[in-house]
Structures are given as C-alpha cells and as structure tokens.
Coordinates of C-alpha atoms in Angstrom, one line a residue:
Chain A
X1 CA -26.1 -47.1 -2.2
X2 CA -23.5 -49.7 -2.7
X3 CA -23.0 -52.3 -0.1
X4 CA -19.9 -53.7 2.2
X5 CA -18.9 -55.8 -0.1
X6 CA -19.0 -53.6 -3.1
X7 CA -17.1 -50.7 -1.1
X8 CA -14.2 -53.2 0.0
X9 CA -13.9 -54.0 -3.9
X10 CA -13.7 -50.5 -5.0
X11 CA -11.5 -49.8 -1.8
X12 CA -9.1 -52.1 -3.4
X13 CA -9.1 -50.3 -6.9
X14 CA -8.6 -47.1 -4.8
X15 CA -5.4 -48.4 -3.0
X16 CA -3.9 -50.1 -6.2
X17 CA -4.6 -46.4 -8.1
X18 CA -3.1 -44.2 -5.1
X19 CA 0.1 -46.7 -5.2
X20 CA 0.6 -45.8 -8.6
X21 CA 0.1 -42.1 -8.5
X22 CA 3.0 -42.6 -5.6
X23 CA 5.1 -44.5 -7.6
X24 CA 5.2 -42.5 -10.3
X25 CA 5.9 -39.7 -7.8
X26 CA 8.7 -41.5 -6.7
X27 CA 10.2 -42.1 -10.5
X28 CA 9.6 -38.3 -11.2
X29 CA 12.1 -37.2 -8.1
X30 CA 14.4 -39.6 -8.3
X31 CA 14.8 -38.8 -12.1
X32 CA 14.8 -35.3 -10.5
X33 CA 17.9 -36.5 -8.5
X34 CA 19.4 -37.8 -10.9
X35 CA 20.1 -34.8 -13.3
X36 CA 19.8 -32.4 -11.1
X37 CA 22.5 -34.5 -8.9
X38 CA 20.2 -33.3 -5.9
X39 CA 20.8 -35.4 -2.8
X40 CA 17.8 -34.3 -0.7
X41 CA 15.6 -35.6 -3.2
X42 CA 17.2 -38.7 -3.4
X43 CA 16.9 -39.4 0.2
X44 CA 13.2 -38.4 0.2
X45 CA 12.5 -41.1 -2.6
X46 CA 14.3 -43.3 -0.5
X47 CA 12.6 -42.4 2.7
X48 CA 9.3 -42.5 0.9
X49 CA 9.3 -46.5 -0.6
X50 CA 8.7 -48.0 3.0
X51 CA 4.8 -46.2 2.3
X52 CA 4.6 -47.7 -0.8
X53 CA 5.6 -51.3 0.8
X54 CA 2.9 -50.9 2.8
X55 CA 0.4 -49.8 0.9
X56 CA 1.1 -53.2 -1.5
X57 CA 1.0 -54.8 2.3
X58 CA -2.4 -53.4 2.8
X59 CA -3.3 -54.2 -0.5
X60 CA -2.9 -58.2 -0.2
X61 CA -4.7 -58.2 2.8
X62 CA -7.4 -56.7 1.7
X63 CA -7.5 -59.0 -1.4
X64 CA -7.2 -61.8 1.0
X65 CA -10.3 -60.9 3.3
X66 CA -12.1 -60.8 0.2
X67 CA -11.6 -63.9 -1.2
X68 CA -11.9 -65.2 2.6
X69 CA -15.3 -63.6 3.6
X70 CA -17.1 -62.9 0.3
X71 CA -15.7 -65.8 -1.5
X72 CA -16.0 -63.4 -5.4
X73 CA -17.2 -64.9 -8.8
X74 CA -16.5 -64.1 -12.2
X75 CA -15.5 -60.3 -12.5
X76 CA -15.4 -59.5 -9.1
X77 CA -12.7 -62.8 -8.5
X78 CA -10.6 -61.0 -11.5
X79 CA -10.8 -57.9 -9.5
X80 CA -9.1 -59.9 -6.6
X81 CA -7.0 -61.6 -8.4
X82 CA -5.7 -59.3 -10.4
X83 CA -5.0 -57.2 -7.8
X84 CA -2.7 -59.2 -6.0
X85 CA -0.6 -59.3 -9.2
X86 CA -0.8 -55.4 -9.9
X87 CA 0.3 -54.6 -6.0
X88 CA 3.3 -56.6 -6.7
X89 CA 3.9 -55.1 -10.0
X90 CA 3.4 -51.5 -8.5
X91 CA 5.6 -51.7 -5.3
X92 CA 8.5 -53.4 -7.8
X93 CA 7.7 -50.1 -9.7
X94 CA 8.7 -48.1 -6.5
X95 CA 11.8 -50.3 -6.2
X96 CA 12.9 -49.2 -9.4
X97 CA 11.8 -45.6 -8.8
X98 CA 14.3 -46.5 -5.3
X99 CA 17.3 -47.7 -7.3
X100 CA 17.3 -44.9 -9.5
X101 CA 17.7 -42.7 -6.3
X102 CA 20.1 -45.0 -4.5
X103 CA 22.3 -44.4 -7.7
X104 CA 22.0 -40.8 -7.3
X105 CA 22.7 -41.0 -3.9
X106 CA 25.6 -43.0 -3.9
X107 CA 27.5 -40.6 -6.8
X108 CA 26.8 -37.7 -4.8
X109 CA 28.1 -34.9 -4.9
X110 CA 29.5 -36.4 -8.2
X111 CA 26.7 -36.0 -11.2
X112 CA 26.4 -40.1 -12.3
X113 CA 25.3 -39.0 -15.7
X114 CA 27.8 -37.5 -18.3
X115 CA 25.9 -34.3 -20.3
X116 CA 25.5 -36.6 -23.6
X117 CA 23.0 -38.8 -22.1
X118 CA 20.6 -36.6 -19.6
X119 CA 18.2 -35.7 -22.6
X120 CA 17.3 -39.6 -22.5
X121 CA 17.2 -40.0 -19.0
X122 CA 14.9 -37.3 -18.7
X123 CA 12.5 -38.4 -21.7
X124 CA 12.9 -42.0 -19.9
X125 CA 11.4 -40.5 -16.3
X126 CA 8.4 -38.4 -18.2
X127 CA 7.4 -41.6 -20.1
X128 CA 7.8 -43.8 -17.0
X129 CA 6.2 -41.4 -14.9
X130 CA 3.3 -40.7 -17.5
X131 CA 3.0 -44.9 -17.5
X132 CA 2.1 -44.7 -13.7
X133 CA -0.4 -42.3 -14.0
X134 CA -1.7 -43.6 -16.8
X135 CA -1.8 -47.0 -15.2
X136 CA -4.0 -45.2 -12.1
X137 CA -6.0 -43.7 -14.4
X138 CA -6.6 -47.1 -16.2
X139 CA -7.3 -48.7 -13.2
X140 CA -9.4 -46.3 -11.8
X141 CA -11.9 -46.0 -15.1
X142 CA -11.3 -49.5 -16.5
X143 CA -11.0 -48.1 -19.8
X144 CA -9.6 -50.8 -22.1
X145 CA -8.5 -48.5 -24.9
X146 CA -6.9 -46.6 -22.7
X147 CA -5.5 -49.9 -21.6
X148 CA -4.1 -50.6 -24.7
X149 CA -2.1 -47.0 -24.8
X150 CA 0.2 -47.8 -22.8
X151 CA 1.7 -50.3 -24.9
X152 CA 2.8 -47.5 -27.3
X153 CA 4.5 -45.6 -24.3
X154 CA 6.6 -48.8 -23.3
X155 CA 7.5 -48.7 -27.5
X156 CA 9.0 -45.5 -26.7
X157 CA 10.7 -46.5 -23.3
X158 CA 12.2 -49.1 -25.2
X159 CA 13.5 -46.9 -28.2
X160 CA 15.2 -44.2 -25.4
X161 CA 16.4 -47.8 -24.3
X162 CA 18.1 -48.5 -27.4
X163 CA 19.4 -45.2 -28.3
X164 CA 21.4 -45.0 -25.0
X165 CA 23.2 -48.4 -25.6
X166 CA 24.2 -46.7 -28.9
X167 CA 25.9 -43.9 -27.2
X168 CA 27.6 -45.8 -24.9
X169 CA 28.8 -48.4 -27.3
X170 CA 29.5 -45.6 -29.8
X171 CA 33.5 -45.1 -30.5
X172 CA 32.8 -41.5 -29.5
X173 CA 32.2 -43.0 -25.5
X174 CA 34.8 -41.3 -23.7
X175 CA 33.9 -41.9 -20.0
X176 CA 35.3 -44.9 -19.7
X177 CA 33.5 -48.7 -18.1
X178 CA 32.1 -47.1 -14.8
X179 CA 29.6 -44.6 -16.1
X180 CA 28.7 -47.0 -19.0
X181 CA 27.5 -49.7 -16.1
X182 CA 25.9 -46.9 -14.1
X183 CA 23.8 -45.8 -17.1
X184 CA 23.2 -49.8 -18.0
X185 CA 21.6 -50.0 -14.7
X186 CA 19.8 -47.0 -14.7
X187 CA 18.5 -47.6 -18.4
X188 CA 17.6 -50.9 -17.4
X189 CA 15.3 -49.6 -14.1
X190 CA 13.3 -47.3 -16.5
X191 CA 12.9 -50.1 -18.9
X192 CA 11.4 -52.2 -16.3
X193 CA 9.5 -49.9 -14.8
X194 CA 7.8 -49.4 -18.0
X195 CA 7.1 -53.0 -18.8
X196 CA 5.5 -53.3 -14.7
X197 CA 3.3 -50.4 -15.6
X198 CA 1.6 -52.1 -19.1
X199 CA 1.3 -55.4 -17.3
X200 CA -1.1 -53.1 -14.6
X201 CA -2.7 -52.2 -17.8
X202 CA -3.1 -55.3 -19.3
X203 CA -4.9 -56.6 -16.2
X204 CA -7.4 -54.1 -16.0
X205 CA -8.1 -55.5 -19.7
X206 CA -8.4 -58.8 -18.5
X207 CA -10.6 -58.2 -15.5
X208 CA -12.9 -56.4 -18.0
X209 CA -12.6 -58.6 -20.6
X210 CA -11.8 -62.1 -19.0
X211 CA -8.7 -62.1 -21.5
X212 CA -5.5 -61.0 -20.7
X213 CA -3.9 -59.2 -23.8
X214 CA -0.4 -60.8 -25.3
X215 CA 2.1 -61.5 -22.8
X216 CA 5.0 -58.9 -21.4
X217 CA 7.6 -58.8 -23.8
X218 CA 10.8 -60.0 -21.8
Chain B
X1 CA -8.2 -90.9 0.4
X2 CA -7.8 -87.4 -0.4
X3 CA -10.8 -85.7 -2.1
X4 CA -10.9 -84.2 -5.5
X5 CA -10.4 -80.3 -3.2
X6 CA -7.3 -81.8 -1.7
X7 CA -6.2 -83.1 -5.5
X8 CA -6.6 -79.9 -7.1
X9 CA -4.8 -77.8 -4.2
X10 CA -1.7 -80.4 -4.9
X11 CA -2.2 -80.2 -8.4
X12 CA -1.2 -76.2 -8.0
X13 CA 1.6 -76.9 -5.9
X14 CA 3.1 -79.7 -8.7
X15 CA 3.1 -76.8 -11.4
X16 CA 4.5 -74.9 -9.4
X17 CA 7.3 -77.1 -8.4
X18 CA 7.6 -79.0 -12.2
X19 CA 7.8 -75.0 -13.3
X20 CA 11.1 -74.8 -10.5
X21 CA 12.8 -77.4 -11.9
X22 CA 12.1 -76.4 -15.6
X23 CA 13.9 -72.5 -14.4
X24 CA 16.7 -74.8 -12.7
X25 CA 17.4 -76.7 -16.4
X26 CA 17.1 -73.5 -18.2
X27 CA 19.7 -71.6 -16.2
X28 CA 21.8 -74.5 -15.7
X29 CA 21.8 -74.3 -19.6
X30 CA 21.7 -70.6 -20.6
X31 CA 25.2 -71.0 -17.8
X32 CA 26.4 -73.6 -20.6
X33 CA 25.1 -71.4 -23.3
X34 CA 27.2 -68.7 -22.6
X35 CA 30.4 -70.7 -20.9
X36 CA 30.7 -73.1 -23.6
X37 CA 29.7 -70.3 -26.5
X38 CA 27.4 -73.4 -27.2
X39 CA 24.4 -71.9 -29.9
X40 CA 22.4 -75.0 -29.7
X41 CA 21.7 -74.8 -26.4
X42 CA 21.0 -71.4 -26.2
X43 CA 18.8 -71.7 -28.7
X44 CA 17.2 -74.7 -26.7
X45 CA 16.4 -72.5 -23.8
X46 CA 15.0 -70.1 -25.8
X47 CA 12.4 -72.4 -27.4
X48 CA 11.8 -74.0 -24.2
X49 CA 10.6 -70.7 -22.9
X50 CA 7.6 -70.8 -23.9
X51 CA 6.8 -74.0 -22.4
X52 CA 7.2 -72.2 -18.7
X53 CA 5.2 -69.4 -20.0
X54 CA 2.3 -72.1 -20.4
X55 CA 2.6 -73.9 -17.1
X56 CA 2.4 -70.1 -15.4
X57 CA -1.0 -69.7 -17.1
X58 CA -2.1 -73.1 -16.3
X59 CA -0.7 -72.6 -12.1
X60 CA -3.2 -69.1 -12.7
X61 CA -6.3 -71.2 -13.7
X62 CA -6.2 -74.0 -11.5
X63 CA -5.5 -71.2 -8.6
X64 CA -8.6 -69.7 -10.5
X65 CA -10.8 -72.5 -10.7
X66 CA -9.7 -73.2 -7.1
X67 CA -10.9 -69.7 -5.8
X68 CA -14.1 -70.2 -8.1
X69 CA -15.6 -73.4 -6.8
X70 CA -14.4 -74.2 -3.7
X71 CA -13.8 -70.9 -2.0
X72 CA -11.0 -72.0 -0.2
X73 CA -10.1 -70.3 4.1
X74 CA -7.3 -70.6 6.0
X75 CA -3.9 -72.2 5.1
X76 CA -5.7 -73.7 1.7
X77 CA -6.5 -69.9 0.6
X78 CA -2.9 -69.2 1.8
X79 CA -1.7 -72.1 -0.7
X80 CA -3.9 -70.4 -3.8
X81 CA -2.8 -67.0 -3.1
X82 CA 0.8 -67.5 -2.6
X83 CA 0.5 -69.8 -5.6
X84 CA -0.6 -66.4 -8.0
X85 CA 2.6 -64.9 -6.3
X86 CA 4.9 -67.9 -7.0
X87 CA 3.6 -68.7 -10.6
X88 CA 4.8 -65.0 -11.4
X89 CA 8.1 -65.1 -9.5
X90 CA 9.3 -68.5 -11.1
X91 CA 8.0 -67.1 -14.6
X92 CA 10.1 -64.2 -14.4
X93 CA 13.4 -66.7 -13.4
X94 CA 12.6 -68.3 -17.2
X95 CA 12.6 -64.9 -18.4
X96 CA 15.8 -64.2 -16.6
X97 CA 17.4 -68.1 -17.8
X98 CA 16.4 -66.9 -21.2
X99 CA 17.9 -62.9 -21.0
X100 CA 21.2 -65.5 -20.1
X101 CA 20.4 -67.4 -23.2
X102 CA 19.8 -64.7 -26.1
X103 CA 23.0 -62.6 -24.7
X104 CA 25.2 -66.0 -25.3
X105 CA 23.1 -65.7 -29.0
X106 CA 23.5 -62.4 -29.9
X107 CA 27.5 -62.8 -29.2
X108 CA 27.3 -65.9 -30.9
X109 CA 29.9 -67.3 -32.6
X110 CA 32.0 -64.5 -30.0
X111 CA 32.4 -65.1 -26.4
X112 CA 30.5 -63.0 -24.3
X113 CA 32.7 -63.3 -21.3
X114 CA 36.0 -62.5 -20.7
X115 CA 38.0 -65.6 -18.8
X116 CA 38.8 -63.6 -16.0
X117 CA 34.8 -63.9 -15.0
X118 CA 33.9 -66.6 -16.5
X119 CA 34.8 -68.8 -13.0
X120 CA 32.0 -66.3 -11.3
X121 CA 29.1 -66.6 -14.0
X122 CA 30.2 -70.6 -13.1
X123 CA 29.3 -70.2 -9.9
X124 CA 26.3 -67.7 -10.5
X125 CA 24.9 -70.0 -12.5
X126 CA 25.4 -73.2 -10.0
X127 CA 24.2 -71.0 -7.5
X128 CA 21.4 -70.1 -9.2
X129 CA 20.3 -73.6 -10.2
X130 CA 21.0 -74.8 -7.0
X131 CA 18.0 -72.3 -5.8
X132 CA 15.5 -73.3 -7.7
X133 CA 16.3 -77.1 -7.0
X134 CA 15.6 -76.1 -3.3
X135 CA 12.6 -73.9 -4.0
X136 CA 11.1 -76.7 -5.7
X137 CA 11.6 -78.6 -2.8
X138 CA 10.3 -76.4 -0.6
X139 CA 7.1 -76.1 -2.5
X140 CA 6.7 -80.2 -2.3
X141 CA 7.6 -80.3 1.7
X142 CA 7.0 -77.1 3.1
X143 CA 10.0 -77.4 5.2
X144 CA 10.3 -74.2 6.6
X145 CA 13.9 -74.7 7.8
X146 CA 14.6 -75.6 4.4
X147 CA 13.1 -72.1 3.1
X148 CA 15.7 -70.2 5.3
X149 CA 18.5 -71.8 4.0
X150 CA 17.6 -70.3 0.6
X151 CA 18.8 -67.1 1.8
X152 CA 22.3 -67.8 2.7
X153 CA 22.6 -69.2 -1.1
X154 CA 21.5 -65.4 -1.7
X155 CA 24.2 -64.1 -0.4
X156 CA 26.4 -65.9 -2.6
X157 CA 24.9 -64.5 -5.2
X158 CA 24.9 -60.9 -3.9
X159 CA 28.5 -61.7 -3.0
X160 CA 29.6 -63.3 -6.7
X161 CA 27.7 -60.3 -7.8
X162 CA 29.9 -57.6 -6.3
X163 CA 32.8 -59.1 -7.2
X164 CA 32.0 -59.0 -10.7
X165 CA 31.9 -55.2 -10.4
X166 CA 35.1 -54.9 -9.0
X167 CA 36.3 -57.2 -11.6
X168 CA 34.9 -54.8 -14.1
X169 CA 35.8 -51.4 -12.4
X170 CA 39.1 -53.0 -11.4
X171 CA 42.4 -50.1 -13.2
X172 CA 43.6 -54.1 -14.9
X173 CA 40.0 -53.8 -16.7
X174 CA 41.3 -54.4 -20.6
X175 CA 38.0 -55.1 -22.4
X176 CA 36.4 -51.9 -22.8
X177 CA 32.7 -51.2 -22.6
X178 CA 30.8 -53.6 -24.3
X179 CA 31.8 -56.7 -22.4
X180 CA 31.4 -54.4 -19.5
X181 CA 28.1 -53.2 -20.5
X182 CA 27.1 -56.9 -20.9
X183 CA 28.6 -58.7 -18.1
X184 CA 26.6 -55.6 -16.3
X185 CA 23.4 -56.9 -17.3
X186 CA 23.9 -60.5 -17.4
X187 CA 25.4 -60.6 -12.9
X188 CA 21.8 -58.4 -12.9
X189 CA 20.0 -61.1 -14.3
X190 CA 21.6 -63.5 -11.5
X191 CA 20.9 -61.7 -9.1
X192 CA 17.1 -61.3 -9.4
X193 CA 17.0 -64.5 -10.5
X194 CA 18.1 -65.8 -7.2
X195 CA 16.2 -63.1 -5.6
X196 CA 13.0 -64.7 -6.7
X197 CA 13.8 -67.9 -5.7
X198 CA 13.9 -66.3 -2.1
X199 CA 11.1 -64.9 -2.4
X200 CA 9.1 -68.0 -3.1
X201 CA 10.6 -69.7 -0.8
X202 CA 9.0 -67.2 1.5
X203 CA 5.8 -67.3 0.3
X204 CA 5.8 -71.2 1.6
X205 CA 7.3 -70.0 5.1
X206 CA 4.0 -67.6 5.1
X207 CA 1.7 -70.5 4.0
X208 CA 2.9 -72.5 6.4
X209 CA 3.6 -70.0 9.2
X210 CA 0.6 -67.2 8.2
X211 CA 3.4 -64.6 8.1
X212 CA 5.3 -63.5 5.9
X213 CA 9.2 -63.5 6.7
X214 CA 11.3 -60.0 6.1
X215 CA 11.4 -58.1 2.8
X216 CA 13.0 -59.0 -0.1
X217 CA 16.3 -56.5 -0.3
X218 CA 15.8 -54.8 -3.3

C-alpha cells in the first residue's frame, strides 16, 4: 500500500492529467463552435474555463503543501516542480481553448470563418485536441517516447499554421482585412495551444530523466 | 549578517529582477527595431535572446537547489515558488521582445508599419518597457502598492491595443491584408507582454500578502 505521501504525489499527476483531458474538451467544442457557428457551444466552453481555473488553483496548492510538509528530493521535487509549471501551461491551454469560443461568440449568428479556410481550422482543433490527450496520457504513464511524439504533432500544427497565412496573403483573398485578423488570431490560439501541450510533455521527460529536452520553439 | 539561506533566496530574486530589466532593453529595442526599420538592432535582440533564456534556467536551479537543501516554509517557500512562476512569465516577455524583433527582420529593408500606427506601437512599446522597469522593482522591494499600479499601465495597453483594431478595421484602411495581418500579431505580442508583467507583479503581492490578487484577464 502506498503511503500519504505517495498518494498526495500521485493525486497531483491525477489533477494535472484530468485538466488536460478538460482542456482538450474545451478546444474540441469550441472548434465545434467555430465551424459549426453554434453559439450554445460556445457559451458552454466559456462557462466551463472557471473549472479549469480551479483545478490549476487546486493544483498549486497542492504542490505547495508538498513542498511545505514533505519537503521532496530528487524525482519526487521534479514531480513538484514540474507541476507547478504544467498547471500553468494547461489552464493557458484552456484560455486558448476560451478565446477560440469568445471569437465564435462574438460573430454570431455570423460564421467567423469563410468556407476556404474551415478544412484547417478543423485539422488545427483534432491535432490540438489529440496534443491534450496525449499530454494526459503522457503524464499519467511517464512514457518518454511517448513524450517525444508530441513534438511531431506541434510540426503539424505549425504547417496548418503556415498554410493558412498563405491563403490569406494569397491574391485570391477576397474577404477583405477583418476576417484575415480574425483567422490570424484564431490560427495563432491553436498554434499556442500546441506549443503549451509539448512543453507538458517535455516535463514529464525531465522529471523522468532529470533533463529537460530542447527548449519551446518561440 | 545575513546567512548563506538568506543569500541564496536574494540571489533568486536578483535573476529575476536582472532578467526584468534585460525584457525592458529588449522591447525598448525590438520598438526601435521596427520604428526605425533599424536591422542591426533587431538583430541585436535576437542574439540577446538567448542570454534571458539562460538566466531562466539558472532562476529554475537556484529555486531548485533552494527547495533541495534548505526546504524552505512560509513566505521563503512563497518567494521560491512564485520565483518558478515569474522566471517563466519574464521568459516568455523575451520571447514576445523578440517575435517584435524578427517581424521588423523579416520586413526588413520594408517597413512593417504603416505611419498611421506607428505613434501607438510608440506607445506600446514605452508602455511596455515601462512595465517591466516597475516589475523589476517590485521584485527588489516588494512594494505591494507599487504592484497595483502595474495594472493601470495594463489598461493602456488593452486600450492602445483596441485602438489599433479600429485603426485596422477602420472603411480609410488602405494597406490591405498583410500589414493587417502583421500589425494583428505584433499589438498581440504587446499585449501579453504587458499581461505578464502583471502577472508577476502579482505573484510578489501573493508573496508578500499569501494571496493571490484577481485573475489575470485573458
């Protein structure tokens, strides 16, 4: 049987896992939202971030009793410390996931996204969403190669990245500047998201390893 | 005299504070950068990029070490943990300076901006800079009156920041989507910049205080 101390560790895996299964959630309906210009959804995502604020909330605090009553060395201290960063990175993750709906929301009953550009957008939520899950998973089994998967995901968030500037910078762009800085946004939200979701990844590598992998592209 | 504990724990809040000022120089800069459509400089924030990527991982050892060997309670764990949250937050404001600096590069030998914005990217940047002075003071004083002042200079920002967009999705709008798509991302750069600044300016209020003061707006 493991003891207190042990449980409060693996309590704080368990929250840092069940944030990102919700933020990923999150980043599948608002993308839902989003191309399906479906307001209720929207609201729901938006409804739904104050849990996700608190879970991060509850996270730190339970880092912080940690470090205050059990005082953790060497992998256990990564665990800790670690932590703290990933509940930051995750509930920035829900932010994004937020943003994504507030855009839908605020374009409503207006679609924000002309028909050339929804195939990205929704290859953009399925890889961000994907990243999450992956990231729980990751966290959950501390499986380094798994780890290191992630980083080929965020290769293809950043290519659906690229390709969208192209169409809106193409000369075929016919919707004028206010979509283009809509989708600029938006593009930019799943980007981050994505780059949030490998640095989860990277340390769960680093509290196995003691090293953290190469640093977040920027 | 203070003991080699109370050294270390000062030690972490002088990175933290040399790594303010270092974000202040680079946006004041990456400002000048893409004012003055001056390369050099640009390319002197880029370079210098690294060196605040360096001081993050050495705030994230020493906070390390500090948790390690001297198991730290009260407002000294407070200092250490808000330190993991603050390295990350001033970090990411050198990856924001330098996002500033590689647009001015990419444009380069072009202007990126338009005149009729550059007076707000002026301000945005003085604003800007003018935050991270003050967070850097914050971190050496702990003034906590000082702290809440950082978030009136936020709402400068959020204000410059919305007038940008009407700027851009003002009829008179004559530049097409490029610059808009640009200028789009570079007032978003701006405005998280100065929205981490806030936020470790909080984190002293909470070291200080042991509470945390409201959410960051998102």
């Amino acid at each position: 049987m493991r003891d207190v101390y042990q449980e409060q560790l693996a309590g704080l895996s368990d929250v840092l896992a069940g944030m990102c299964l919700q933020v990923a959630t999150a980043m599948e309906q608002a993308t839902r939202a989003l191309l399906e210009v479906d307001l209720q959804v929207a609201e729901q995502v938006i409804a739904e971030d104050l849990r996700i604020d608190d879970l991060r909330a509850d996270a730190e605090e339970k880092a912080f009793g940690l470090l205050l009553l059990q005082a953790p060395v060497a992998t256990d201290l990564r665990v800790v410390t670690s932590a703290i960063h990933s509940a930051g990175d995750i509930e920035r993750m829900g932010d994004l996931a937020l943003h994504v709906a507030q855009t839908a929301r605020r374009r409503h009953p207006h679609p924000v996204l002309p028909a050339e550009v929804t195939g990205y957008f929704a290859e953009m939520g399925s890889t961000g969403t994907a990243l999450a899950r992956k990231a729980a998973e990751v966290i959950r089994t501390r499986d380094v190669d798994m780890a290191s998967t992630l980083e080929a995901d965020d290769d293809t968030m950043d290519d659906l990245h690229r390709h969208i500037f192209s169409v809106l910078l193409a000369p075929s762009w016919a919707h004028g500047v206010r979509p283009a800085v809509d989708i600029t946004l938006l593009a930019r939200f799943y980007e981050r998201y994505a780059d949030h979701a490998v640095s989860v990844a990277r340390r769960v590598v680093y509290v196995v390893t003691g090293r953290m992998p190469g640093p977040l592209a920027v």
